[in-house]
GROMACS .gro file of C-alpha atoms in nm:
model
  364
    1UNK     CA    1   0.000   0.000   0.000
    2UNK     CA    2   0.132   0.368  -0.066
    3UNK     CA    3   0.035   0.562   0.282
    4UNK     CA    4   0.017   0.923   0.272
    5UNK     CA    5   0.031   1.176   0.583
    6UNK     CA    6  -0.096   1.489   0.633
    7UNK     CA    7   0.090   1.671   0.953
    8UNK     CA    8   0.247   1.977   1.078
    9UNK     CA    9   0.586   1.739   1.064
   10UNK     CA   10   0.787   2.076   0.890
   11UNK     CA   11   0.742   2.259   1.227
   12UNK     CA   12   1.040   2.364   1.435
   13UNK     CA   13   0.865   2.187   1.737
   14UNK     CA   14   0.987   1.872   1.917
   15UNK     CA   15   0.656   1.706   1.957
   16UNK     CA   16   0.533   1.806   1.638
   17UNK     CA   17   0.856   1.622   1.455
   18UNK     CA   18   0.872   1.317   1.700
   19UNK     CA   19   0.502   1.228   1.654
   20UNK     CA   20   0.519   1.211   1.304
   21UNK     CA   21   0.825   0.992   1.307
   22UNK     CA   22   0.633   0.782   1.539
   23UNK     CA   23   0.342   0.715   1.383
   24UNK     CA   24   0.564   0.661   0.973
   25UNK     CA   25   0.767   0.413   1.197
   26UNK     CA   26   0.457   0.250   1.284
   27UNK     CA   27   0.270   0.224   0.997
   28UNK     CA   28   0.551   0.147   0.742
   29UNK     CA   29   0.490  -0.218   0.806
   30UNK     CA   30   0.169  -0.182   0.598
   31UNK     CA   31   0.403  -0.036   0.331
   32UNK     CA   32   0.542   0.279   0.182
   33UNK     CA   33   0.449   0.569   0.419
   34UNK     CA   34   0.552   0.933   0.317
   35UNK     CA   35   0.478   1.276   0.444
   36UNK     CA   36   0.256   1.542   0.219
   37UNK     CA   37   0.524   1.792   0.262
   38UNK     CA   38   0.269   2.079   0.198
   39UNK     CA   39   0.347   2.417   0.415
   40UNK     CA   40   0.098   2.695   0.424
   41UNK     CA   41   0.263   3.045   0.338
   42UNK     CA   42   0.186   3.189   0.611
   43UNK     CA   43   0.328   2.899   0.870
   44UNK     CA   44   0.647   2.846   0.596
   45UNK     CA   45   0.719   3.243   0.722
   46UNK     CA   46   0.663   3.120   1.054
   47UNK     CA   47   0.927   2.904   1.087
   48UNK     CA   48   1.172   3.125   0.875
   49UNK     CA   49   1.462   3.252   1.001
   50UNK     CA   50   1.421   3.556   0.781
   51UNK     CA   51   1.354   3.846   1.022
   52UNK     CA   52   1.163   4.030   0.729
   53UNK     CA   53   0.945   3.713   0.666
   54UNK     CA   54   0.654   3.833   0.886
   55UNK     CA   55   0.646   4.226   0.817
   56UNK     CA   56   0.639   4.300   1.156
   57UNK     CA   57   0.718   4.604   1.305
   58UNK     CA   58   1.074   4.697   1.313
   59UNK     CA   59   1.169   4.662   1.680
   60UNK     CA   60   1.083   4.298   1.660
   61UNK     CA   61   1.292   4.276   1.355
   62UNK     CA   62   1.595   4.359   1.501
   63UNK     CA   63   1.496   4.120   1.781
   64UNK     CA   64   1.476   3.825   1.511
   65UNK     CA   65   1.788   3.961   1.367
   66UNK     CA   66   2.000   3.930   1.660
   67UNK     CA   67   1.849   3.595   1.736
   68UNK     CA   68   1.940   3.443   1.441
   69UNK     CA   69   2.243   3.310   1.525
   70UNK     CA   70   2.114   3.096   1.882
   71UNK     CA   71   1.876   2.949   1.621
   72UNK     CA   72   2.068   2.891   1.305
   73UNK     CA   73   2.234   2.537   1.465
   74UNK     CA   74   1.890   2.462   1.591
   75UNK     CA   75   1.677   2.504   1.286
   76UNK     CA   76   1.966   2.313   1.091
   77UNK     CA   77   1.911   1.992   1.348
   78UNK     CA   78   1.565   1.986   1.246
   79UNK     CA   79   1.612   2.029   0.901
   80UNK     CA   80   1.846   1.728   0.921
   81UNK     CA   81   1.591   1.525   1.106
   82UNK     CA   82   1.312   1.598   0.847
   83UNK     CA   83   1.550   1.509   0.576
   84UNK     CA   84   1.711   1.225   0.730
   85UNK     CA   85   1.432   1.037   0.939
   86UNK     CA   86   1.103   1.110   0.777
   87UNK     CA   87   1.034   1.042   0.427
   88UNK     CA   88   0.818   1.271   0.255
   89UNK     CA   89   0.678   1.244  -0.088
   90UNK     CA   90   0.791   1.559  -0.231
   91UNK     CA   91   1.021   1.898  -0.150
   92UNK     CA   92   0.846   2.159   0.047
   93UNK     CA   93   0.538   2.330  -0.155
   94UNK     CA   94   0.266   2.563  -0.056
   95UNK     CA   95   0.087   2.492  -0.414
   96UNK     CA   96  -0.238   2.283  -0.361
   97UNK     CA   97  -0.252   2.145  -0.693
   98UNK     CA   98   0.066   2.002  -0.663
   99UNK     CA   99  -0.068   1.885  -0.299
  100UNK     CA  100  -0.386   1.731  -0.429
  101UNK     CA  101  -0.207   1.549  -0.708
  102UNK     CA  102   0.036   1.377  -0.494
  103UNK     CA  103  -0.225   1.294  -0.230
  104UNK     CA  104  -0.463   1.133  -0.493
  105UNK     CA  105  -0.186   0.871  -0.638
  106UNK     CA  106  -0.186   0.709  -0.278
  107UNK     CA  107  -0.427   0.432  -0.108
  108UNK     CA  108  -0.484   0.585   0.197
  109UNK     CA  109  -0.426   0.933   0.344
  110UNK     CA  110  -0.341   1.003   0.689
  111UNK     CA  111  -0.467   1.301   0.891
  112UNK     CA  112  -0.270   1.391   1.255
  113UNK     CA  113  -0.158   1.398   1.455
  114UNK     CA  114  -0.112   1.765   1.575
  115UNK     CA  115  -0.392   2.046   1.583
  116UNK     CA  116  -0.481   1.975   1.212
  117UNK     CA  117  -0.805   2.093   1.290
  118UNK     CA  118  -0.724   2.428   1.421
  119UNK     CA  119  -0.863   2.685   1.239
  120UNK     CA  120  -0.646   2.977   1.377
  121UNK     CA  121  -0.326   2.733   1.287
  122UNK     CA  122  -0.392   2.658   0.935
  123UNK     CA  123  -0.603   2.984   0.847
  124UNK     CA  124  -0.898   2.748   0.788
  125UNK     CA  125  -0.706   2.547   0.528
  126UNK     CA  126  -0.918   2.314   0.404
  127UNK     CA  127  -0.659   2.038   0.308
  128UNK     CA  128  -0.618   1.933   0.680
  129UNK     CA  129  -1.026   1.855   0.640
  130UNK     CA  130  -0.930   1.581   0.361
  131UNK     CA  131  -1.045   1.802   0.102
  132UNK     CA  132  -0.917   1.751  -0.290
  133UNK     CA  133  -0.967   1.384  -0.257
  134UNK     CA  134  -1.079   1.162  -0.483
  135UNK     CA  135  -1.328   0.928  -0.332
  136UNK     CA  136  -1.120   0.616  -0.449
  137UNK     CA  137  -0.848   0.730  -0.173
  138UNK     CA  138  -0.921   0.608   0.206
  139UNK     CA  139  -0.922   0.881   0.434
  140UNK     CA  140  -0.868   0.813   0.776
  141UNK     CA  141  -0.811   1.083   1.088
  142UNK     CA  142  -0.555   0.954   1.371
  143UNK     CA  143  -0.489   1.198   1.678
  144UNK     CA  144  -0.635   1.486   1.513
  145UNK     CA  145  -0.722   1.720   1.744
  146UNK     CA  146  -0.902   2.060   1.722
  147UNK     CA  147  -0.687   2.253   1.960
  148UNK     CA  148  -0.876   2.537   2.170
  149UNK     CA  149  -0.840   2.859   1.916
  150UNK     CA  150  -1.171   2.766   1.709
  151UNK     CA  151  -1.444   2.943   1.676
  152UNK     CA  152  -1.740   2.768   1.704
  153UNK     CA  153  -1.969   2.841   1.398
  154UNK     CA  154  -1.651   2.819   1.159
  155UNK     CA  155  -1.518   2.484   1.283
  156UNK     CA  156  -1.923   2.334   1.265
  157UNK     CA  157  -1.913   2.397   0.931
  158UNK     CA  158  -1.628   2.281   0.866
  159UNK     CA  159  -1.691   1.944   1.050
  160UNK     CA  160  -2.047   1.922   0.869
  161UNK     CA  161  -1.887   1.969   0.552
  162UNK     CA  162  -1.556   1.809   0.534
  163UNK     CA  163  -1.544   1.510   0.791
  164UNK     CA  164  -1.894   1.329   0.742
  165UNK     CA  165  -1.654   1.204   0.428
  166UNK     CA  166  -1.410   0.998   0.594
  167UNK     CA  167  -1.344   0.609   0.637
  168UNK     CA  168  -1.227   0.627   0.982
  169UNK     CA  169  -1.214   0.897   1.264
  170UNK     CA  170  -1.028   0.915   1.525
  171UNK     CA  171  -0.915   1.163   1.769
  172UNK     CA  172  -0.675   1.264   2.094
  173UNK     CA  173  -0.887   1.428   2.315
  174UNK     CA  174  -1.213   1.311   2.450
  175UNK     CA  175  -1.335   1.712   2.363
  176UNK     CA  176  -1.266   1.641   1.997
  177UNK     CA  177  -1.585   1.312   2.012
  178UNK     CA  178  -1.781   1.593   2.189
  179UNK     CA  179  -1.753   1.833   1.937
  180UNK     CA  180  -1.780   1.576   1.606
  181UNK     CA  181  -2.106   1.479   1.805
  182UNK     CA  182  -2.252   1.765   1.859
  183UNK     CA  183  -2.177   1.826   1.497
  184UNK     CA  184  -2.313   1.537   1.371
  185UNK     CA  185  -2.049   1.318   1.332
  186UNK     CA  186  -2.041   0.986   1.537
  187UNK     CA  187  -1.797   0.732   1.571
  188UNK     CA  188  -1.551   0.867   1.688
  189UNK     CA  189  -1.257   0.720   1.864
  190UNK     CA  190  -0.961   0.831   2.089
  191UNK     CA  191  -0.657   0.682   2.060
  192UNK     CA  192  -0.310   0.754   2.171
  193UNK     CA  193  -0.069   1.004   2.076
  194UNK     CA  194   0.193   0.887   1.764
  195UNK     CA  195   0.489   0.887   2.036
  196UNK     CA  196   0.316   0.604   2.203
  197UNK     CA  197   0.316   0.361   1.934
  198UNK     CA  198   0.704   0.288   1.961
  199UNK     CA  199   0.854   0.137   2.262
  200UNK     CA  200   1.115   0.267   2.460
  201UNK     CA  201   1.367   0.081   2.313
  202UNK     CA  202   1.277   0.261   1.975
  203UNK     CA  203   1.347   0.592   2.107
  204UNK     CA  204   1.641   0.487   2.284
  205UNK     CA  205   1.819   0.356   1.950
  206UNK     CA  206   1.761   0.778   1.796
  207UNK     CA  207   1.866   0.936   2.111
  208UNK     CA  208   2.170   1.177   2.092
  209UNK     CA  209   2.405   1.330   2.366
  210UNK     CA  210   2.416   1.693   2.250
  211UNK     CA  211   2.731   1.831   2.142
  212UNK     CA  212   2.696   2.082   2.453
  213UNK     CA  213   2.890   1.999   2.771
  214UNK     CA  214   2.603   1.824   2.991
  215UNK     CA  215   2.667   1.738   3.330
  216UNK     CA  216   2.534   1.358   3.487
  217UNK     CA  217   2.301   1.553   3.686
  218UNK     CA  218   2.089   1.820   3.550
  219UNK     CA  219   1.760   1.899   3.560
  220UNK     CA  220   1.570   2.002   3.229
  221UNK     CA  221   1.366   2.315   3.188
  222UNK     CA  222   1.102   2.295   2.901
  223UNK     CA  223   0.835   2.546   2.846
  224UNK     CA  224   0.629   2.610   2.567
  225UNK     CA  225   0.452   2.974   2.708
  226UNK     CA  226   0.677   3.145   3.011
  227UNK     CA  227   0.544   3.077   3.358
  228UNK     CA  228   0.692   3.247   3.665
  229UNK     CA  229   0.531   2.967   3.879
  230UNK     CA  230   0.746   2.692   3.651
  231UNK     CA  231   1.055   2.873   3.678
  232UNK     CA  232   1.042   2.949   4.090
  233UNK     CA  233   0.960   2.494   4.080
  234UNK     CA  234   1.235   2.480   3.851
  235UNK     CA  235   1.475   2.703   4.045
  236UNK     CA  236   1.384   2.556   4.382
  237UNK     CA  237   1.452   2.187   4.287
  238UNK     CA  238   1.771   2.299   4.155
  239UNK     CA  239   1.864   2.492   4.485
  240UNK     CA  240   1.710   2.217   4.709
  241UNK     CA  241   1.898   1.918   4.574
  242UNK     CA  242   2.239   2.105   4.420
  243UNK     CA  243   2.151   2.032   4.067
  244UNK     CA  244   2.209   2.295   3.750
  245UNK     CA  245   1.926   2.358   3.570
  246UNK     CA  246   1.930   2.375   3.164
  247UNK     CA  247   1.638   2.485   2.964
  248UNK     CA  248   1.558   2.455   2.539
  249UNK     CA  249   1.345   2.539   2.319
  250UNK     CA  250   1.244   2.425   1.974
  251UNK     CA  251   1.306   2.768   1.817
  252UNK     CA  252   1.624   2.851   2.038
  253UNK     CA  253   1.394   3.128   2.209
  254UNK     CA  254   1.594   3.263   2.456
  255UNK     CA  255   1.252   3.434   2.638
  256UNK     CA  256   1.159   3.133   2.721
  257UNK     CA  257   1.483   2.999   2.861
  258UNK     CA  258   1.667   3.062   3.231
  259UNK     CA  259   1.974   2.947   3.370
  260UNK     CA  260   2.179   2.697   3.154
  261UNK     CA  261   2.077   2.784   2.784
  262UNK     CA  262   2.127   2.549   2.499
  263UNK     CA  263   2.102   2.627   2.182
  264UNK     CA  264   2.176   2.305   1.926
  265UNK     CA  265   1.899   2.054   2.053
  266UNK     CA  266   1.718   1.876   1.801
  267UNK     CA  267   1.478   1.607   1.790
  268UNK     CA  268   1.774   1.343   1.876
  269UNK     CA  269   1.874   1.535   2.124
  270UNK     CA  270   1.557   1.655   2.243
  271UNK     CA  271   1.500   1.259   2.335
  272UNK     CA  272   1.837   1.235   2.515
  273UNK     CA  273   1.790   1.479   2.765
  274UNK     CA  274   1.439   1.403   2.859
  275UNK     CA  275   1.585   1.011   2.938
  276UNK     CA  276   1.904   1.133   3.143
  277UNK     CA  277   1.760   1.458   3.326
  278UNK     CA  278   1.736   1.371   3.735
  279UNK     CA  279   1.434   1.592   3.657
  280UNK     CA  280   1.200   1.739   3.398
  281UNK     CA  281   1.034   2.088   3.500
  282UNK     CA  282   0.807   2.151   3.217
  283UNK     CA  283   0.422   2.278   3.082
  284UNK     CA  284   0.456   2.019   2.781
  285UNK     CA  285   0.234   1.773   2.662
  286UNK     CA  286   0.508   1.578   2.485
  287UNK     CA  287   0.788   1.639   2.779
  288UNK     CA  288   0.547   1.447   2.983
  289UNK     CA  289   0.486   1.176   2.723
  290UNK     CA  290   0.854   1.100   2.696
  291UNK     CA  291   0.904   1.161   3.094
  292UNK     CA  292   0.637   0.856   3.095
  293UNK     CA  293   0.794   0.644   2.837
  294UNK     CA  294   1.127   0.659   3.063
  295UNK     CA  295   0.954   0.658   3.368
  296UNK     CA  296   1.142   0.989   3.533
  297UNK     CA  297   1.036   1.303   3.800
  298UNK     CA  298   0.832   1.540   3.671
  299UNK     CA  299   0.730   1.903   3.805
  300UNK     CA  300   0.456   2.003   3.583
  301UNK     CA  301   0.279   2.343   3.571
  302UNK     CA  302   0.028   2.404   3.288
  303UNK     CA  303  -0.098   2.707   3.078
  304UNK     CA  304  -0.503   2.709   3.031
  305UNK     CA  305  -0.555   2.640   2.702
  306UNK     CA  306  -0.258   2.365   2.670
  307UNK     CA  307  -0.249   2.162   3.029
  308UNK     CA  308  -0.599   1.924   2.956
  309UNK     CA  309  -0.401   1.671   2.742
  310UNK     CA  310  -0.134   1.641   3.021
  311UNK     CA  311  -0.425   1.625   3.274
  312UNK     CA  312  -0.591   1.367   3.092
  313UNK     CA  313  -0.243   1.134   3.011
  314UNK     CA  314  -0.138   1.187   3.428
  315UNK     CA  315  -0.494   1.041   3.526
  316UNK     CA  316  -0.467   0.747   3.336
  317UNK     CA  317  -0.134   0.692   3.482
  318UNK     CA  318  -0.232   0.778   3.846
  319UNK     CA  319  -0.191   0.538   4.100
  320UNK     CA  320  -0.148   0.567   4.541
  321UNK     CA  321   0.268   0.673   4.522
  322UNK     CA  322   0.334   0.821   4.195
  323UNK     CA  323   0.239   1.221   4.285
  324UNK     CA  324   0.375   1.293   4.616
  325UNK     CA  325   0.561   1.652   4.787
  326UNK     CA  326   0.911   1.576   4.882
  327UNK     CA  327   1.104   1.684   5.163
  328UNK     CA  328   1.194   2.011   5.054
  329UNK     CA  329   0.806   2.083   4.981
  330UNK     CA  330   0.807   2.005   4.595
  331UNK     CA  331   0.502   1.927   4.396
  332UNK     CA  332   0.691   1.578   4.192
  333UNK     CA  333   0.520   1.307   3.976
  334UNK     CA  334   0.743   1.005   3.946
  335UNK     CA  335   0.653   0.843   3.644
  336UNK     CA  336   0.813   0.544   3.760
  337UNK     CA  337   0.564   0.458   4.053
  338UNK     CA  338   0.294   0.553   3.769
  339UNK     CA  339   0.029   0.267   3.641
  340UNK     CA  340   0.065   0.224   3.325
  341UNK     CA  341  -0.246  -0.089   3.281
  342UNK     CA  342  -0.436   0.211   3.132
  343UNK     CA  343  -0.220   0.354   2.910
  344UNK     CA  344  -0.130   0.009   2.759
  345UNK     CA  345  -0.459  -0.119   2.704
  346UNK     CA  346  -0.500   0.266   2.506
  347UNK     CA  347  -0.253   0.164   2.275
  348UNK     CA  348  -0.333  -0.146   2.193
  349UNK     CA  349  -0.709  -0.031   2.091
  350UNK     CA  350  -0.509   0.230   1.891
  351UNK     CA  351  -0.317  -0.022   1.707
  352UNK     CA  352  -0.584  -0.227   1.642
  353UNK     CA  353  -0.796   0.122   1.483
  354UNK     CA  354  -0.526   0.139   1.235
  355UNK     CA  355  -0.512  -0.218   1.184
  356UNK     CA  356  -0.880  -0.273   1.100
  357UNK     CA  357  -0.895   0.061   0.888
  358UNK     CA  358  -0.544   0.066   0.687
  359UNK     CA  359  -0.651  -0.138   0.374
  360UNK     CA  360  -0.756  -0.071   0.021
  361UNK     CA  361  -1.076   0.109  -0.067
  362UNK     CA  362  -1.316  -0.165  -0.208
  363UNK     CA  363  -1.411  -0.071  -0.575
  364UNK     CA  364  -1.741   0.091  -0.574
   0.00000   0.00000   0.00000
């Protein structure tokens, strides 16, 4: 079979990039599996280290200027990663025609995982809806997810006219059924996130020791919005127990960094220091994920709109020991007194979802 997926796998984020290698790695033993490498304008400008690529106001200019070169070595590491470890069907294109004929030469098409579905992401593109189609192509939805930036009488119509049409749905929140529901659209099911779907030993085997000087005993700093309440946790641990604190971020922003910046982490990396951190202070969905697949100490702190997935992933792993306050009075989950019965019963419904739906579309 020739497997097509639609993702947001050319962003300059960690989760985005490691999901979609998870779920290709999976699903290439139903055959060839490449990525739609489609890129919206207005994201491709996004993720451009161009300080003119946005037309923004001049101040910020020069603050993308002088940035460029704590981000040059980063955006490089993902740029290798893409070109290296994912396949994808064709170079980078923000033409749809080009899109909707390389989509329509494959058996199947899949959608997520990521916010695919988020209107104020993908300016209400409707490719991410499995539009352009032919009807002899499967289309089937894994971990999409709507996000929280919709508004509510755009994404209904969008639901009502787009994703009636497809073979299979599934999503990775619960409030994703709720909303195809109320829409109209039943049948729904959630599965697990991409990153799930390899084993630990999987993730171990692309790990890489950054070329930075890392200490055996650090503690990692991840944040995806700042949060004064994350840094103080972070800062505390690090005082209480003796142990420097480093902090990343996918786009080398140094705003949302403190202490021990470092600036050449990609995906590889990314996966190394979330298995050999003594702790991982973070508001991440996908710095949790990976604290669970290696089973480490977590301080977690989330933002509104972003902290439900982490919420939902941490009750399905709760159990009597694994959230406790240590002695120095500091909110810890250790992932390794977690249960994990739920979480592998989640994946195994997820692999059997792709299972029963990747196959050929009968003849009609």
């Amino acid at each position: 079979m020739n497997l097509e997926i639609v993702t947001f796998h050319f962003a300059n984020n960690y989760g985005a990039v490691l999901q979609a290698y998870a779920l290709q790695a999976h699903l290439s033993q139903y055959g060839n599996v490449e990525f739609l490498s489609y890129e919206p304008e207005h994201l491709r400008k996004l993720y451009s280290l161009n300080p003119f690529s946005c037309g923004i106001h001049p101040r910020e200019i020069v603050r993308r200027a002088r940035a460029i070169p704590y981000k040059r070595k980063q955006f490089e590491l993902f740029s290798n990663f893409r070109k290296n470890d994912l396949r994808c069907a064709n170079s980078d294109t923000s033409d749809i025609d080009l899109a909707k004929n390389i989509i329509n030469k494959a058996d199947a098409v899949i959608y997520g995982s990521d916010q695919i579905w988020n209107l104020g992401i993908t300016n209400s593109d409707s490719i991410y809806f499995g539009d352009y189609v032919d009807k002899t192509v499967k289309k089937i939805a894994y971990a999409a997810s709507f996000g929280a930036d919709n508004d509510p009488n755009s994404i209904s119509q969008f639901v009502k006219k787009y994703l009636n049409t497809f073979d299979a749905l599934s999503v990775r929140e619960q409030s994703g059924v709720k909303l195809l529901s109320d829409n109209g659209v039943s049948n729904a099911d959630v599965v697990c996130d991409p990153v799930f779907l390899l084993d630990e030993d999987c993730w171990i085997n692309i790990a890489r020791k950054p070329v930075e000087n890392i200490p055996e005993n650090y503690i990692l700093y991840y944040a995806l919005r700042k949060d004064e309440k994350l840094i103080r946790a972070a800062k505390k641990v690090g005082k209480d127990y003796g142990i420097p604190v480093f902090s990343i971020h996918p786009n080398g922003d140094r705003s949302f960094m403190i202490e021990n910046k470092l600036h050449k982490i990609g995906p590889k990396e990314f996966v190394w220091l979330i298995k050999n951190a003594a702790y991982i202070c973070t508001n991440s969905f996908h710095a949790v994920a990976f604290s669970s697949i290696f089973k480490k100490k977590v301080v977690f702190h989330g933002y509104e709109n972003g902290k439900g997935r982490v919420e939902s992933l941490l009750s399905i792993l709760k159990s009597p020991e694994f959230f406790y306050k240590d002695e120095k009075g500091n909110n810890i989950f250790d992932l390794e007194k977690a249960e994990y019965k739920g979480l592998k019963e989640l994946k195994q419904q997820s692999i059997r979802y792709l299972k029963d739906n990747i196959k050929p579309k009968e003849s009609v």
